[in-house]
Short mmCIF file of C-alpha atoms in Angstrom, two decimals:
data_model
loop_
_atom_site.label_atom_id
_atom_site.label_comp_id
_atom_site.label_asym_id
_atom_site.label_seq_id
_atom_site.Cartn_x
_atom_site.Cartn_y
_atom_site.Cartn_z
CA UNK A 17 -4.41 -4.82 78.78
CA UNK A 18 -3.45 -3.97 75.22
CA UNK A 19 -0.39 -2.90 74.30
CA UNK A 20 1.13 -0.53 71.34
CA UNK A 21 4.07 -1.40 69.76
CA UNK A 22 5.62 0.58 66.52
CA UNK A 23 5.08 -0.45 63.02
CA UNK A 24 7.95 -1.51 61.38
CA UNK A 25 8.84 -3.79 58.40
CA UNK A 26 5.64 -4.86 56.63
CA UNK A 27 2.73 -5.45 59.56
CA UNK A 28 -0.01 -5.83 56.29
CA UNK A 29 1.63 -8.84 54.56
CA UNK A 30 1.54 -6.70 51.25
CA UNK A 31 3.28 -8.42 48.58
CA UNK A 32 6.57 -7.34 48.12
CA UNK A 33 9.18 -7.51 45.14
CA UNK A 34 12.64 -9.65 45.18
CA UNK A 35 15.46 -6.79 44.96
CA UNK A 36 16.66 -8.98 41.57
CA UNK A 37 12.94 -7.82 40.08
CA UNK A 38 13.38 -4.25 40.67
CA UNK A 39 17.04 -4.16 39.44
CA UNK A 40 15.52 -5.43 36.12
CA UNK A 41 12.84 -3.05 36.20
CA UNK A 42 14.73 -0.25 36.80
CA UNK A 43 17.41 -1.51 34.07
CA UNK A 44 14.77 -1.84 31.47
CA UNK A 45 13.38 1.52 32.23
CA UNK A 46 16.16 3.16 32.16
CA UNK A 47 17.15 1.55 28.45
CA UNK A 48 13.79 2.55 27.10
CA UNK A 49 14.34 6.16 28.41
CA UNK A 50 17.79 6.31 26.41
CA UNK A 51 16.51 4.69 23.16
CA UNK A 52 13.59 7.02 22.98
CA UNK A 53 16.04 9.99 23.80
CA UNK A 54 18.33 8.44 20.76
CA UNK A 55 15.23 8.25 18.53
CA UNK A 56 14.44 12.08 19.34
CA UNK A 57 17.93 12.90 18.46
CA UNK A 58 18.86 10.19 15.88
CA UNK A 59 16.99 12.66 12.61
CA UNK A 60 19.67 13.03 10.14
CA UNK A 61 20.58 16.07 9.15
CA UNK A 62 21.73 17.96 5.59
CA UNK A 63 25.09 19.07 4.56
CA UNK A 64 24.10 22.60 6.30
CA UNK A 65 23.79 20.52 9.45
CA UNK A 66 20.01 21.70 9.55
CA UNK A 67 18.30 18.47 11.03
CA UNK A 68 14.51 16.74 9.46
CA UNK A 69 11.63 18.67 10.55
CA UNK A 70 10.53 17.25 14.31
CA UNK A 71 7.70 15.26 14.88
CA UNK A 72 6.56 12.62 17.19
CA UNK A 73 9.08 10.40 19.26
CA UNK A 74 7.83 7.21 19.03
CA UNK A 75 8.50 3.99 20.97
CA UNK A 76 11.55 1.91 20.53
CA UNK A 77 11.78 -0.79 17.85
CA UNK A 78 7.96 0.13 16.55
CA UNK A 79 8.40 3.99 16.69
CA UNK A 80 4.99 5.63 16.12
CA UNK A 81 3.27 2.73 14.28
CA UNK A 82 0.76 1.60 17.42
CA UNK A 83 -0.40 5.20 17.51
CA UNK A 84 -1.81 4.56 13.72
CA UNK A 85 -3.35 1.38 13.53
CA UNK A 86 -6.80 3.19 13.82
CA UNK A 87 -8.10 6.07 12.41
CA UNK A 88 -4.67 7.02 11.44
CA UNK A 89 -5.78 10.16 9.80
CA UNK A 90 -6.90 12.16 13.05
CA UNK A 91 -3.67 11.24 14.41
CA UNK A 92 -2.02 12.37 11.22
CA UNK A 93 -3.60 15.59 11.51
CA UNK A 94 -3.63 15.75 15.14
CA UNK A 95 0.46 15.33 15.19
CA UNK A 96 -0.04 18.42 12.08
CA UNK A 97 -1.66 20.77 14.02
CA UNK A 98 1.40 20.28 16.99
CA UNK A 99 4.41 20.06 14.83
CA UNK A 100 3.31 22.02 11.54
CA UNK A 101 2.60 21.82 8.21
CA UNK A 102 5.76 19.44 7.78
CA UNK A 103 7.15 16.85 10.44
CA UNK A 104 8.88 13.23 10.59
CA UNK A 105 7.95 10.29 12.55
CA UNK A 106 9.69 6.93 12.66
CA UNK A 107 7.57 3.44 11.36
CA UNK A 108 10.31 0.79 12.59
CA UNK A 109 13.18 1.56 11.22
CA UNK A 110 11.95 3.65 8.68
CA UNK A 111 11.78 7.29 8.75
CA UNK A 112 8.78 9.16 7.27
CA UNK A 113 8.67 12.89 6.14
CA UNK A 114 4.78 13.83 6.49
CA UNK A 115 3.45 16.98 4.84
CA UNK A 116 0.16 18.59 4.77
CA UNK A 117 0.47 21.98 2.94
CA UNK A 118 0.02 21.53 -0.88
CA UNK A 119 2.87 24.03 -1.43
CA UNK A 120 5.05 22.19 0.19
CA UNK A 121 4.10 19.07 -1.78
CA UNK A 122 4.57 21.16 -5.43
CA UNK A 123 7.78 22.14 -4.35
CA UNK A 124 9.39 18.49 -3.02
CA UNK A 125 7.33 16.71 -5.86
CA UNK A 126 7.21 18.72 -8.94
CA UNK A 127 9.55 21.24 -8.76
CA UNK A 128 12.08 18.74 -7.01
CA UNK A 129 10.46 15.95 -8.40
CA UNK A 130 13.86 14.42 -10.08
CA UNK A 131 15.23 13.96 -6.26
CA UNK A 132 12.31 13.24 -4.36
CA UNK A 133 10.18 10.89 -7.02
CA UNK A 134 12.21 7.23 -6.48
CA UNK A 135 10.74 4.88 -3.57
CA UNK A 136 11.97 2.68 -1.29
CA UNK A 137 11.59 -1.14 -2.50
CA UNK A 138 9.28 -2.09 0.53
CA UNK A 139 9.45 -5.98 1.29
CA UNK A 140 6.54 -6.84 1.07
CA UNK A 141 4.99 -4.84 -1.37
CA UNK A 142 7.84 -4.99 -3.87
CA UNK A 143 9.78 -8.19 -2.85
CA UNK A 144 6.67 -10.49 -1.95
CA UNK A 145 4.21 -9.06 -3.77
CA UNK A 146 5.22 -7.64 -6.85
CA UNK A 147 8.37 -10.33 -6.93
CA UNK A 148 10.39 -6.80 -7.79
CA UNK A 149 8.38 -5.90 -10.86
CA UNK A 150 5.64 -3.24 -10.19
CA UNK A 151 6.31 0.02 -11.69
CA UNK A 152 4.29 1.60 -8.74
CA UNK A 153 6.69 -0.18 -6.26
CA UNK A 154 10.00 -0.58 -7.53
CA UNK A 155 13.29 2.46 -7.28
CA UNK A 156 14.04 3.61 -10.55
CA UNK A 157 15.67 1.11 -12.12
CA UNK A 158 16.14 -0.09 -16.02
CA UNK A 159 13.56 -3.05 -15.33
CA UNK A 160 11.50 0.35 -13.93
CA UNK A 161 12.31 2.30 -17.31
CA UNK A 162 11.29 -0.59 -19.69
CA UNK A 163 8.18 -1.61 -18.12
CA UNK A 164 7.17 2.25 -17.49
CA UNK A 165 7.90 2.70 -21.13
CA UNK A 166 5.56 -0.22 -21.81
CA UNK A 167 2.96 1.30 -19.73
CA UNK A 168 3.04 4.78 -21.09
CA UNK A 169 1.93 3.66 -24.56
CA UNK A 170 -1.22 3.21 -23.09
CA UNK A 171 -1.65 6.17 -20.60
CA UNK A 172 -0.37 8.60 -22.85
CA UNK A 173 -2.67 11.88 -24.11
CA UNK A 174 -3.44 10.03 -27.64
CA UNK A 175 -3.96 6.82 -25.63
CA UNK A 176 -6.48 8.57 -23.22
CA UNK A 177 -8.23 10.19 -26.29
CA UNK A 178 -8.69 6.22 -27.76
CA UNK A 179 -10.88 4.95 -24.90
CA UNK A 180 -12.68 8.25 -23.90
CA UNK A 181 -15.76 6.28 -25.33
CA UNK A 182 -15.13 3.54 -23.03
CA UNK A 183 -15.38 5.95 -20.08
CA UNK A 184 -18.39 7.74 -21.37
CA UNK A 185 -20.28 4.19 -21.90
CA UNK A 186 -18.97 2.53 -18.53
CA UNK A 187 -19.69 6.04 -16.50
CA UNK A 188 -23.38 5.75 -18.30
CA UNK A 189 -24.06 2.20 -17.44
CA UNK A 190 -23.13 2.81 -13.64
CA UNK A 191 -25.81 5.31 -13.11
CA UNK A 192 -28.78 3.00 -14.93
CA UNK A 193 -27.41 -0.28 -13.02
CA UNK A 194 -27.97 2.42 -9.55
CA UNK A 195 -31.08 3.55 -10.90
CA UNK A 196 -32.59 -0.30 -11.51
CA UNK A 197 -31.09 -1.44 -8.44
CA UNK A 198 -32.18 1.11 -6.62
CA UNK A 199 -35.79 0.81 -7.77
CA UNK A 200 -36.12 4.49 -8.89
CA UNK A 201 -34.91 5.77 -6.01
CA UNK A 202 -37.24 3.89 -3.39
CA UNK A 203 -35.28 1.33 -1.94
CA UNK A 204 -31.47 2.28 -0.60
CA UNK A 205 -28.30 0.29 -1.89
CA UNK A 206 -24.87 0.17 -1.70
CA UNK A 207 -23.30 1.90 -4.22
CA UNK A 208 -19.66 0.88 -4.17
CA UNK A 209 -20.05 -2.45 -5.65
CA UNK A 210 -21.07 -0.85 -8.99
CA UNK A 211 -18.84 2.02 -8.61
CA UNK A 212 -16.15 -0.57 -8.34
CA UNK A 213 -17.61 -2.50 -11.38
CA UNK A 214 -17.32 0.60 -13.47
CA UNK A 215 -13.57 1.10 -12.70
CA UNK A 216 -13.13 -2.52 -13.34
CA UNK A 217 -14.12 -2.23 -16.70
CA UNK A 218 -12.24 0.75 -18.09
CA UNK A 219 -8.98 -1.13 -16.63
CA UNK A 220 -10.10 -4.43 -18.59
CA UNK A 221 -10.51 -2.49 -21.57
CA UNK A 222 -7.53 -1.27 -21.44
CA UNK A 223 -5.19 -3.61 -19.92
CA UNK A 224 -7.31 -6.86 -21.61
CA UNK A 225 -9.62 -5.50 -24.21
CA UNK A 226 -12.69 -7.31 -22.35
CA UNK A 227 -15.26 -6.26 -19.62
CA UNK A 228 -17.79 -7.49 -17.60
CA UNK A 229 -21.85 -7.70 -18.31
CA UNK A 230 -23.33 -7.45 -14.65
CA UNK A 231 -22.14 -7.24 -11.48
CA UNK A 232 -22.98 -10.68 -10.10
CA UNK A 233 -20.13 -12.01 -12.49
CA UNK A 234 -17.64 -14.01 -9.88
CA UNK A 235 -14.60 -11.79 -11.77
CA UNK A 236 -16.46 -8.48 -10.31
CA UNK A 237 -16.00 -9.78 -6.99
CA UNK A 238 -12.84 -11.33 -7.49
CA UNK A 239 -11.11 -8.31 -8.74
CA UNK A 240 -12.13 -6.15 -6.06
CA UNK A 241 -11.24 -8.47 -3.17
CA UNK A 242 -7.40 -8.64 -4.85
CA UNK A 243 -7.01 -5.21 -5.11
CA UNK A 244 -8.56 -4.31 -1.45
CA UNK A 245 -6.36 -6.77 -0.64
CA UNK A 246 -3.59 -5.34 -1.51
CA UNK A 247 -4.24 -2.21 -0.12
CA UNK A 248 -5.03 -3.56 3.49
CA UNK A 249 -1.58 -5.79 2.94
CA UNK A 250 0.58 -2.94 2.20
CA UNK A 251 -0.60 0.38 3.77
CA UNK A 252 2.56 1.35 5.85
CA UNK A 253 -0.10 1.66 9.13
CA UNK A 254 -0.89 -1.82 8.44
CA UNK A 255 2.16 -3.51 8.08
CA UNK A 256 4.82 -3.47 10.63
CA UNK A 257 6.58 -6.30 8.38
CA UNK A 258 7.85 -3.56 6.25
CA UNK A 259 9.99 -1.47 8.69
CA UNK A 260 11.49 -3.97 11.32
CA UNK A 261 13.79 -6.17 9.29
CA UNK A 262 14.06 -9.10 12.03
CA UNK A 263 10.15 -9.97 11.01
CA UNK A 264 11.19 -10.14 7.24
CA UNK A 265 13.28 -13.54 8.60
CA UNK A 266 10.59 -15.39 10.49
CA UNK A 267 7.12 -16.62 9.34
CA UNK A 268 4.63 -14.47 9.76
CA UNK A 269 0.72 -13.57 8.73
CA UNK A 270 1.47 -10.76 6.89
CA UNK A 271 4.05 -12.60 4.82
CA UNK A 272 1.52 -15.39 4.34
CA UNK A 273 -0.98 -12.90 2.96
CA UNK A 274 1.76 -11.59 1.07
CA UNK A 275 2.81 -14.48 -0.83
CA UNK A 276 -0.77 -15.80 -1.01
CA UNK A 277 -1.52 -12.39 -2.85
CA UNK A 278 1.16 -12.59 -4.98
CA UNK A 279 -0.25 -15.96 -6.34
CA UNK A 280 -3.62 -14.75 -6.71
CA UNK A 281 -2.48 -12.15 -9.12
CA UNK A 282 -0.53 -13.94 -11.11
CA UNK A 283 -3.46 -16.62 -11.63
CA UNK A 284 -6.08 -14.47 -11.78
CA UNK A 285 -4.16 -11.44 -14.06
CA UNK A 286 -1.87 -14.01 -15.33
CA UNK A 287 -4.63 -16.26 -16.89
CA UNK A 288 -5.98 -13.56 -19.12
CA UNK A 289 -2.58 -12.94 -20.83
CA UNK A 290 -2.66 -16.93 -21.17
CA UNK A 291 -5.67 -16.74 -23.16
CA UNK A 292 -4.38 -13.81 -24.98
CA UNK A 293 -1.45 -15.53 -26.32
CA UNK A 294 -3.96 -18.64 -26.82
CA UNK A 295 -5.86 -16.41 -29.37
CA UNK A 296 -2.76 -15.12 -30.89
CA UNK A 297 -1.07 -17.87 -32.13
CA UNK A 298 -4.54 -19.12 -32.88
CA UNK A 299 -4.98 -16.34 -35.26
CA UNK A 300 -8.13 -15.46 -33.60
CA UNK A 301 -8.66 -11.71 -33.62
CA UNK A 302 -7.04 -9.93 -30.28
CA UNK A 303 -8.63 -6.06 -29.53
CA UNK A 304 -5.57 -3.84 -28.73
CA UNK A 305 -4.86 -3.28 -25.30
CA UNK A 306 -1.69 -3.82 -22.80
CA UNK A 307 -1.73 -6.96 -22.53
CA UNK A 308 -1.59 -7.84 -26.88
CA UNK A 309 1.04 -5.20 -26.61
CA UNK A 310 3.28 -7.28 -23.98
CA UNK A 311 2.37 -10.55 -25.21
CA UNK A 312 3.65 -9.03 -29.19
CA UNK A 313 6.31 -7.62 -27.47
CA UNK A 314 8.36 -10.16 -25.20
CA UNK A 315 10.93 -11.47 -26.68
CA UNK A 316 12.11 -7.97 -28.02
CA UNK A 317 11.51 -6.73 -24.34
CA UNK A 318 12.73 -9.55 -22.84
CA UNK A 319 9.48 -9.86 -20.58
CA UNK A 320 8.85 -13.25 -18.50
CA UNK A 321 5.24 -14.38 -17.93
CA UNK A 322 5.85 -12.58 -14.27
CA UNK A 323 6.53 -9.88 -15.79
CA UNK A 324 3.70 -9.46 -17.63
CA UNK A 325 1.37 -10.53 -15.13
CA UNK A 326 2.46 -7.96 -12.16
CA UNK A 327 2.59 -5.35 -15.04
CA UNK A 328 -0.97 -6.18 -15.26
CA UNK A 329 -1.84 -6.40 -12.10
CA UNK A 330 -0.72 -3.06 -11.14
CA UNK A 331 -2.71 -1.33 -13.53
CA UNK A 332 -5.93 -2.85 -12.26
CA UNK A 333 -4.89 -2.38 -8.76
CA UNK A 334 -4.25 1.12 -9.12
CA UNK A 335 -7.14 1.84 -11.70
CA UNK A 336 -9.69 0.04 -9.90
CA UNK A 337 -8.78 1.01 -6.03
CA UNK A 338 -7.48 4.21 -6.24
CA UNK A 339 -10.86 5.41 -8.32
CA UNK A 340 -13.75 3.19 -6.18
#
């Protein structure tokens, strides 16, 4: 004879959580819930009391950086096409003001370009990095003034007209180094390597009065590794390091590739003003470029070898990656 009875309690033996887990649980939810509804209402606002343009919320602590660690762009424009043309989103602590209609830009950045054109000195890319000296990097500053008055002797319109040759030559030997490596044509190669080459030689000229006479030179690779380096170290959807301060005070890999960067440059960048000053005080003859100018000019500018070296290095970070 088989009985029924009712089912009560748990007649499947299902796992079952301890009341304490649960009360965490539901604690924890419910703080994430309020710190994302403070992050959606924490935009500052202008004396008018009109509030920064709305964007996406973002999760606590990181805000919106895990949504960007891949293919950031589409997100980027994804997040355009929802909230406009002009919207903010939160990277750590760090709030970021992202616009996509070139009006917009020529008004904030030329037409308001004395309020909008300082920069927040990023750790890592300023502090570690740089060590607080890269014009490119730094908030305005008189350090900023004197080396950007420095630099501007040599990026000036008469400056520019000096080396047009260079560019001509450098621009010519690029397409017959594709067309021999290439083979006429018949075999395909990778053409950034010697795209990269050429921009590394109009910033030696300039910046060291030298160049280099085929690609397979170690300093052709060496170059371009330090200055995609530097990119992949400091690109705002690659470092988190930069906008939660708590990571700035404990070891870390992107500090270690930070600081490891930062002596790269100034041995690699740092050893041609060496030999520069070598061949000064030699008497040896010195082509003009930046790096004469500095070296002629220290003591009146007060420069330290760091100085010089960083100054350096920024202009062949920024005229070799930005152009290959």
């Amino acid at each position: 004879m088989t009985s029924s009875y009712p089912m009560y309690g748990n007649p499947w033996r299902l796992p079952t959580l301890p009341q304490g887990v649960v009360l965490v649980a539901s604690i924890v939810s419910a703080f994430i819930y309020l710190v994302a509804k403070t992050l959606r209402t924490r935009r500052p606002k202008n004396v008018s009391g009109d509030p920064i343009p709305d964007g996406p919320m973002g999760l606590p602590i990181v805000g919106s950086f895990p949504f960007l660690t891949k293919y950031p762009e589409l997100t980027l424009d994804f997040w355009a096409s929802k909230f406009g043309p002009l919207y903010s989103m939160w990277l750590g602590n760090q709030l970021f003001v992202v616009i996509s209609d070139p009006h917009i830009v020529k008004d904030l950045m030329v037409t308001n370009g004395a309020i909008f054109s300082s920069r927040k000195e990023m750790f890592l890319k300023s502090q570690t990095i740089f060590a607080g000296r890269g014009i490119t990097a730094t908030p305005y500053n008189d350090r900023w003034r004197k080396h950007r008055r420095i630099a501007a002797g040599w990026l000036n319109t008469r400056a520019v007209d000096d080396y047009t040759h260079v560019l001509d030559y450098e621009a010519s030997v690029l397409v017959r180094e594709l067309y021999r490596y290439g083979k006429a044509g018949t075999i395909p190669i990778n053409p950034q390597p010697h795209a990269g080459r050429c921009s590394l030689n109009n910033m030696l000229t300039i910046v060291f009065g030298t160049r280099t006479h085929a690609i397979e030179e170690p300093l052709v690779s060496a170059a371009l590794k330090l200055s995609r380096e530097f990119m992949n170290t400091t690109g705002p959807v690659s470092n988190l390091t930069d906008f939660v301060p708590l990571l700035q005070r404990i070891p870390n890999y992107m500090i270690t590739r930070g600081k490891k960067l930062h002596s790269d440059l100034v041995e690699t960048y740092g050893g041609f003003l060496r030999n520069i000053e070598a061949k000064l005080n030699r008497g040896e003859s010195v082509p003009e470029c930046l790096a004469k100018t500095m070296v002629l000019s220290k003591e009146e500018e007060e420069l330290d070898d760091i100085d010089m070296a960083i100054l350096a290095s920024a202009f062949m970070i920024g005229g070799v990656e930005t152009v290959s």
